[in-house]
Coordinates of C-alpha atoms (C1' of nucleotides) in Angstrom, one line a residue:
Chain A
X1 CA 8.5 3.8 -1.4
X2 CA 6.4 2.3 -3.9
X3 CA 4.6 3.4 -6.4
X4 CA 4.0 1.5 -9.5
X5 CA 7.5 1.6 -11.4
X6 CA 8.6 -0.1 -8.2
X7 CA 5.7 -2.6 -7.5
X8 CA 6.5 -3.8 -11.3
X9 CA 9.9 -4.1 -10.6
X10 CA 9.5 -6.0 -7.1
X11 CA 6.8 -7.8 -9.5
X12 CA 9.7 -8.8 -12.3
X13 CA 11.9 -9.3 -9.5
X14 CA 10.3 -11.9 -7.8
X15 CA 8.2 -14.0 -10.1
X16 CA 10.9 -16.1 -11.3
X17 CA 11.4 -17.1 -8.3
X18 CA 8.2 -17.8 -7.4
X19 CA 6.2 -19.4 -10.3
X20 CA 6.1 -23.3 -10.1
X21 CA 6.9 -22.7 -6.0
X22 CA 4.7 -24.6 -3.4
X23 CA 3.9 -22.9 -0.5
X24 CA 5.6 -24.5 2.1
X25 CA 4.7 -21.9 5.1
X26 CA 3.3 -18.5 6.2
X27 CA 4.7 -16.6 9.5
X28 CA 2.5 -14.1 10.1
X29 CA 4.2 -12.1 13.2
X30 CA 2.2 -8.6 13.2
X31 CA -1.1 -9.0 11.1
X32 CA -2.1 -5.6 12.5
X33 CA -2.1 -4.0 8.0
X34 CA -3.7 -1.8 6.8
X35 CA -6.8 -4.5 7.5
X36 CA -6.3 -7.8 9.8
X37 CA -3.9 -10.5 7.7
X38 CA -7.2 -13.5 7.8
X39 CA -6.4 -15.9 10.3
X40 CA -6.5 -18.7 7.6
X41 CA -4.1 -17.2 5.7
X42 CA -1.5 -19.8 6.4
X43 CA -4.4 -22.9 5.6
X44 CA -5.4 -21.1 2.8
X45 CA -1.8 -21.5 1.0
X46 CA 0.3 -23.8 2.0
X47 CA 0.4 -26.5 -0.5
X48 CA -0.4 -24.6 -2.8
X49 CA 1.4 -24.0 -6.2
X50 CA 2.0 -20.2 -7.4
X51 CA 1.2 -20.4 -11.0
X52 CA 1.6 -17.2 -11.7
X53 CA 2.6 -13.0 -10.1
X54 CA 0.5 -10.3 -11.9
X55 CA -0.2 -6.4 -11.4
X56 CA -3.2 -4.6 -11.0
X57 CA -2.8 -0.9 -10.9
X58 CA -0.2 -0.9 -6.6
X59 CA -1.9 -4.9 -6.1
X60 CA 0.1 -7.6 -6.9
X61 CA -1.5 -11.1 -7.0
X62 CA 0.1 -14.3 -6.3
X63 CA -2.1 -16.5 -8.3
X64 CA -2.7 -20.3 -7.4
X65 CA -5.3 -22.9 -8.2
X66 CA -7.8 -22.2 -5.6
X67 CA -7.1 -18.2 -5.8
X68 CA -4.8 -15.3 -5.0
X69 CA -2.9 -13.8 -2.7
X70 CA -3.5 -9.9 -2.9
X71 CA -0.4 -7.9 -1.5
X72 CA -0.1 -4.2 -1.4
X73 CA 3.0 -2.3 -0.4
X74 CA 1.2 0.8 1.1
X75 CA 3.5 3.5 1.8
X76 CA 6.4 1.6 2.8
X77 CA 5.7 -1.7 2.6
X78 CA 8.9 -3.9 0.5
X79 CA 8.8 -7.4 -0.6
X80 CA 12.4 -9.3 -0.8
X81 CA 13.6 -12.3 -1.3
X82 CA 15.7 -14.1 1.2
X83 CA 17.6 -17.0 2.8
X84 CA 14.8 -18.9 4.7
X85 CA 17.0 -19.2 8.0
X86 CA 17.7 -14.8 8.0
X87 CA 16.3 -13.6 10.9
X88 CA 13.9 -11.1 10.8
X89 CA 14.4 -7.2 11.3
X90 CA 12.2 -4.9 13.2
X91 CA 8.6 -4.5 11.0
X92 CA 9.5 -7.3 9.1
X93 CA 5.7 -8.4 9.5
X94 CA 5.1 -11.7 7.0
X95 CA 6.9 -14.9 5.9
X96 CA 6.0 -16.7 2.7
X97 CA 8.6 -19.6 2.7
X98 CA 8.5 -21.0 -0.6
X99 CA 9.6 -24.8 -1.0
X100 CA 13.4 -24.9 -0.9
X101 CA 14.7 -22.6 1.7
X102 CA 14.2 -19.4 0.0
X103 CA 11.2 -17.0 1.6
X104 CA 9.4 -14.3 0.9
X105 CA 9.6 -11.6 3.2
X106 CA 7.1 -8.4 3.8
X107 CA 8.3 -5.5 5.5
X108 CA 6.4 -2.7 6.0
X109 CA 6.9 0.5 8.8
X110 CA 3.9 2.1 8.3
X111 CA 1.8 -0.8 8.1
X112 CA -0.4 0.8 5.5
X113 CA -0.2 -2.2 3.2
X114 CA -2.3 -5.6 3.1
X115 CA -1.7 -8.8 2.6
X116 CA -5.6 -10.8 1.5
X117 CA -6.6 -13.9 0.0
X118 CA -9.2 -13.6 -3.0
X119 CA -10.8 -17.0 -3.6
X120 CA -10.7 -18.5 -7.1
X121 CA -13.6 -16.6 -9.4
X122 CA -14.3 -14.0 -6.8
X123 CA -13.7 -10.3 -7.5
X124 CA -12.1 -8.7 -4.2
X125 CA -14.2 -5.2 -3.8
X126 CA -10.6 -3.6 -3.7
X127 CA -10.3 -4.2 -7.6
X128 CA -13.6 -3.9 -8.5
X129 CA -13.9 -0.3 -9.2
X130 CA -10.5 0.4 -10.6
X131 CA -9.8 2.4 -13.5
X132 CA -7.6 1.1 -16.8
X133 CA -4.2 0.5 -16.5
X134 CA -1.7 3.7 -17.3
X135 CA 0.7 1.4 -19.7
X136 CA -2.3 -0.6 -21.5
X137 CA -4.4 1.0 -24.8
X138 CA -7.7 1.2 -22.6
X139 CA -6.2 4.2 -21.4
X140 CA -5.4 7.7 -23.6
X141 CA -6.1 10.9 -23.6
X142 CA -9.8 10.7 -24.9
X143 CA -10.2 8.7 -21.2
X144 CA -9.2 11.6 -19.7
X145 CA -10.9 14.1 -21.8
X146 CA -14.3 12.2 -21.3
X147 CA -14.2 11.2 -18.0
X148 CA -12.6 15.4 -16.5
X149 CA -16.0 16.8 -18.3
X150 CA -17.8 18.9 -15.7
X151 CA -15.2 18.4 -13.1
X152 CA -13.7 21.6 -10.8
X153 CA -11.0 19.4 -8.9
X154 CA -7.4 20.3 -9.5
X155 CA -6.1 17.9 -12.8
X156 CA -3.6 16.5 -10.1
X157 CA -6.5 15.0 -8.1
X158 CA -7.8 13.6 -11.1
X159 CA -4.9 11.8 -12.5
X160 CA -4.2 10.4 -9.1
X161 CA -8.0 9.3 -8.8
X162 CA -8.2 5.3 -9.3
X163 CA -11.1 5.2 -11.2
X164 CA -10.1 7.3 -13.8
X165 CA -7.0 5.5 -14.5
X166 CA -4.9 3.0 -11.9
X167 CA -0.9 3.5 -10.3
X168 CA -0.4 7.6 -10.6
X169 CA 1.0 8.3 -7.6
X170 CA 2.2 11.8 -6.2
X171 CA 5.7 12.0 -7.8
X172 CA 4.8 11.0 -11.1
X173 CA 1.7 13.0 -11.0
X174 CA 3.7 15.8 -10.6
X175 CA 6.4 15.0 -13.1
X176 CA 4.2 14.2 -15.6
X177 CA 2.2 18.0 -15.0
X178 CA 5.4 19.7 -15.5
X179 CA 6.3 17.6 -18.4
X180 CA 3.2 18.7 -20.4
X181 CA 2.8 22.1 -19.2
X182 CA -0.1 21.9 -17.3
X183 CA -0.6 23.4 -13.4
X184 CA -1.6 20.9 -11.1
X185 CA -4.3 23.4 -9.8
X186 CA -6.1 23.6 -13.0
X187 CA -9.7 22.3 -13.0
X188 CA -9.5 19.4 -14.7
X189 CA -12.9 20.0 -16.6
X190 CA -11.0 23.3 -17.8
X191 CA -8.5 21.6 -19.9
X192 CA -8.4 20.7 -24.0
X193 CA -8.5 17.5 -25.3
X194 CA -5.2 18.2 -26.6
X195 CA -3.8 18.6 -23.8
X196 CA -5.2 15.2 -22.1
X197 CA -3.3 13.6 -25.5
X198 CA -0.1 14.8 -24.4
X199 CA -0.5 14.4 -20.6
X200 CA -1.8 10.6 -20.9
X201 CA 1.5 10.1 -23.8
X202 CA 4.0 11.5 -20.5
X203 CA 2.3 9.5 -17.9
X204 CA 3.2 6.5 -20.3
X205 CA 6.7 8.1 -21.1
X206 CA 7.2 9.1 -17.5
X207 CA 6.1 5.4 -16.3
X208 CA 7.8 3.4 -18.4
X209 CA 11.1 5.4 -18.0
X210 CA 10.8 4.7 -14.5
X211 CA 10.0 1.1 -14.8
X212 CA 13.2 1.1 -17.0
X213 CA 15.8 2.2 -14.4
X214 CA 14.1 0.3 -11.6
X215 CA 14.6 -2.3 -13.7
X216 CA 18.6 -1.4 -13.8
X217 CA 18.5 -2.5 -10.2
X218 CA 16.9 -5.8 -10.6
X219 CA 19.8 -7.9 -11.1
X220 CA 21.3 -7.6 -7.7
X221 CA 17.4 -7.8 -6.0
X222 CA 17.9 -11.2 -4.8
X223 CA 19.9 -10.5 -1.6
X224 CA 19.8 -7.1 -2.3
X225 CA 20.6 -4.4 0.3
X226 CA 16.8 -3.5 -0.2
X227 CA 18.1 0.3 -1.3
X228 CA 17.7 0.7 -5.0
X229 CA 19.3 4.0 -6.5
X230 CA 15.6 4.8 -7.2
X231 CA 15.7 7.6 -9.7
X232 CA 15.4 10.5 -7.5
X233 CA 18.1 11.8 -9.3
X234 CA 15.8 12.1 -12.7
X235 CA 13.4 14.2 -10.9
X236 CA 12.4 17.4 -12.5
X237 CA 10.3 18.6 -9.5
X238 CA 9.1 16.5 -7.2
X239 CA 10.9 16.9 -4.0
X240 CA 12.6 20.6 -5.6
X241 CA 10.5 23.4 -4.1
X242 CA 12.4 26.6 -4.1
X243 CA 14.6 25.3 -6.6
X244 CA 15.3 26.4 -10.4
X245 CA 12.8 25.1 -12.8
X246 CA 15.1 22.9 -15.5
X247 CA 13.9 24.6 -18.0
X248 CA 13.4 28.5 -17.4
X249 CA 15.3 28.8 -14.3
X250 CA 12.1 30.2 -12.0
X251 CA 12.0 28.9 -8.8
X252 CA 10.0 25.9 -8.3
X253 CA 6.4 26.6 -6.3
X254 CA 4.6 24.1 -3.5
X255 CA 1.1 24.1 -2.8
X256 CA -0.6 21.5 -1.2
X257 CA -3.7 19.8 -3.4
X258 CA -5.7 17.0 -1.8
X259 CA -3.2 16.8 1.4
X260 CA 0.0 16.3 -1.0
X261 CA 2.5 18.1 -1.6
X262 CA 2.5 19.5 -5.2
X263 CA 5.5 21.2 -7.0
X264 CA 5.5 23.1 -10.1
X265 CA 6.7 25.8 -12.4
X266 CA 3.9 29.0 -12.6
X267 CA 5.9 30.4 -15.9
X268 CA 6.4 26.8 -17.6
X269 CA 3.0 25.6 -16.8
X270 CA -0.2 26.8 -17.2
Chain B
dC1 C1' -22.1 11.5 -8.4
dG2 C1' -18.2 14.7 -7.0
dC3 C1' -15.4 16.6 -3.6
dT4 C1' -13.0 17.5 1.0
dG5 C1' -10.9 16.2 5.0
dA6 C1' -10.0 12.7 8.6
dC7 C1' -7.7 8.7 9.3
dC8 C1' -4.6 4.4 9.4
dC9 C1' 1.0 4.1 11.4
dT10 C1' 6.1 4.7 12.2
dG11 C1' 10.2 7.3 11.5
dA12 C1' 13.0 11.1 9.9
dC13 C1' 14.1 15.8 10.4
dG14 C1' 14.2 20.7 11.8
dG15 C1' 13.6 24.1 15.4
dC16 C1' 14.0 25.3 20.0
Chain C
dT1 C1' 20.2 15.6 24.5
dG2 C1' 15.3 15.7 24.2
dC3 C1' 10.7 17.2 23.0
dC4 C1' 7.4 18.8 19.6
dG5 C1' 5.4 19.7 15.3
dT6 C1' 5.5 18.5 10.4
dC7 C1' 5.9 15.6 6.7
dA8 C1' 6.4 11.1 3.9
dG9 C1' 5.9 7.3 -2.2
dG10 C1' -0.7 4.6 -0.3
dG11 C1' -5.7 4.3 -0.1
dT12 C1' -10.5 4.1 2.2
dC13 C1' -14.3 6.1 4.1
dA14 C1' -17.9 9.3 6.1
dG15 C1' -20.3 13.3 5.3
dC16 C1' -21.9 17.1 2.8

DNA sequence: CGCTGACCCTGACGGC
DNA sequence: TGCCGTCAGGGTCAGC
């Protein structure tokens, strides 16, 4: 499920109900992730206080005095708040119970998230190479202009590539292509500064929307059936191969760039 | 350095 | 009903 529109919003969701918390306990039950959950997990944070829950580009860091806890949701990884005594469902892998009855609880089918610790002052390798942020003013359209020079891979590849700029995954990748005209099998070092200007504004526009109605389904996340509305329903192509392009009526076309599925308009973008 | 493809894993779905 | 192939929002890594 996640990309970053919903790690923010299990992000907003869940820091004010962490921040201030002691650890009381961690349950790890599978720590088979995407790599081994450390053994000291558990030593490493109980007691301690969360001071703070931040984003960088899919990671989300659960801050305390002696360092962080480093989550990501993979492919299908969720994080939800719940009543400390709920039993756990199937692939319901971690436990964070926080100090008065309420826990944190990772699920995750796929298992391609992780949960790590980062000690205080160290920078984890996973977040050492990572591009700017989408939403922050270190990244534009001169980023992408500078940094596609030279470069023959399709402009999907690139957008989704974390170095050049952190959190584009595969649907908004695609939305934001069709948004601003552009084929996702274009080289990327074949396109006009221009056009980078108005593809890096519609990744903002396109994340930010997103963020937004995520954000509708907040309220209830506590306790939450853990099935958002999402906004599949916004979608302009992603997930609508075969179907009429919203805007000239074409029918949509699929190819398959960097082993994802890639949907887009041939008369509406070039 | 840039690029491609394999791989990690479970579950849902369509065709037969 | 079941079996099989394909695909799914993530990202790393080896190899060329």
């Amino acid at each position: 499920m996640p990309e970053l529109p919903e790690v923010e919003t299990t992000r907003r969701g869940v820091e004010p109900h962490c921040v201030g918390r002691a650890i009381a306990g961690v349950v790890v039950r599978e720590p088979r992730l995407r790599w081994p959950v450390p053994n000291q997990l558990a030593t490493l944070l109980v007691g301690q206080i969360i001071e703070s829950v931040e984003r960088r580009a899919k990671y989300l860091l659960f801050r305390t005095q002696t360092g962080s806890l480093l989550v990501h949701l993979g492919m299908s990884g969720s994080l939800r708040l719940v009543d400390a005594d709920a039993s756990p469902a199937r692939h319901d892998h971690i436990d964070v119970l926080l100090d008065d009855e309420v826990c944190l609880r990772y699920h995750d089918p796929r298992r391609f998230g992780c949960f790590l610790w980062l000690g205080a002052g160290e920078n984890h390798p996973l977040l050492a190479h990572l591009g700017p942020e989408p939403l922050s003013s270190q990244f534009d359209g001169d980023v992408l202009y500078q940094r596609s020079r030279g470069r023959k891979s399709p402009v999907k590849n690139f957008i989704m590539d974390g170095k050049v700029v952190v959190g584009v995954g595969n649907i908004y990748a695609n939305e934001a292509l069709f948004i601003s005209g552009i084929r996702p099998d274009r080289a990327a070092g074949r396109i006009s500064a221009a056009r980078y200007q108005r593809l890096a504004k519609n990744i903002k526009q396109v994340l930010t929307s997103a963020i937004d109605q995520g954000g509708t389904t907040l309220r209830d996340f506590v306790g939450g059936d853990g099935s958002p509305g999402y906004f599949a329903q916004r979608l302009l192509v992603y997930g609508r191969a075969g179907q009429p392009c919203t805007c000239c009526d074409a029918a949509l076309r699929e190819v398959r760039l960097g082993q994802r599925s890639s949907v887009f308009c041939a008369t509406c973008q070039r």
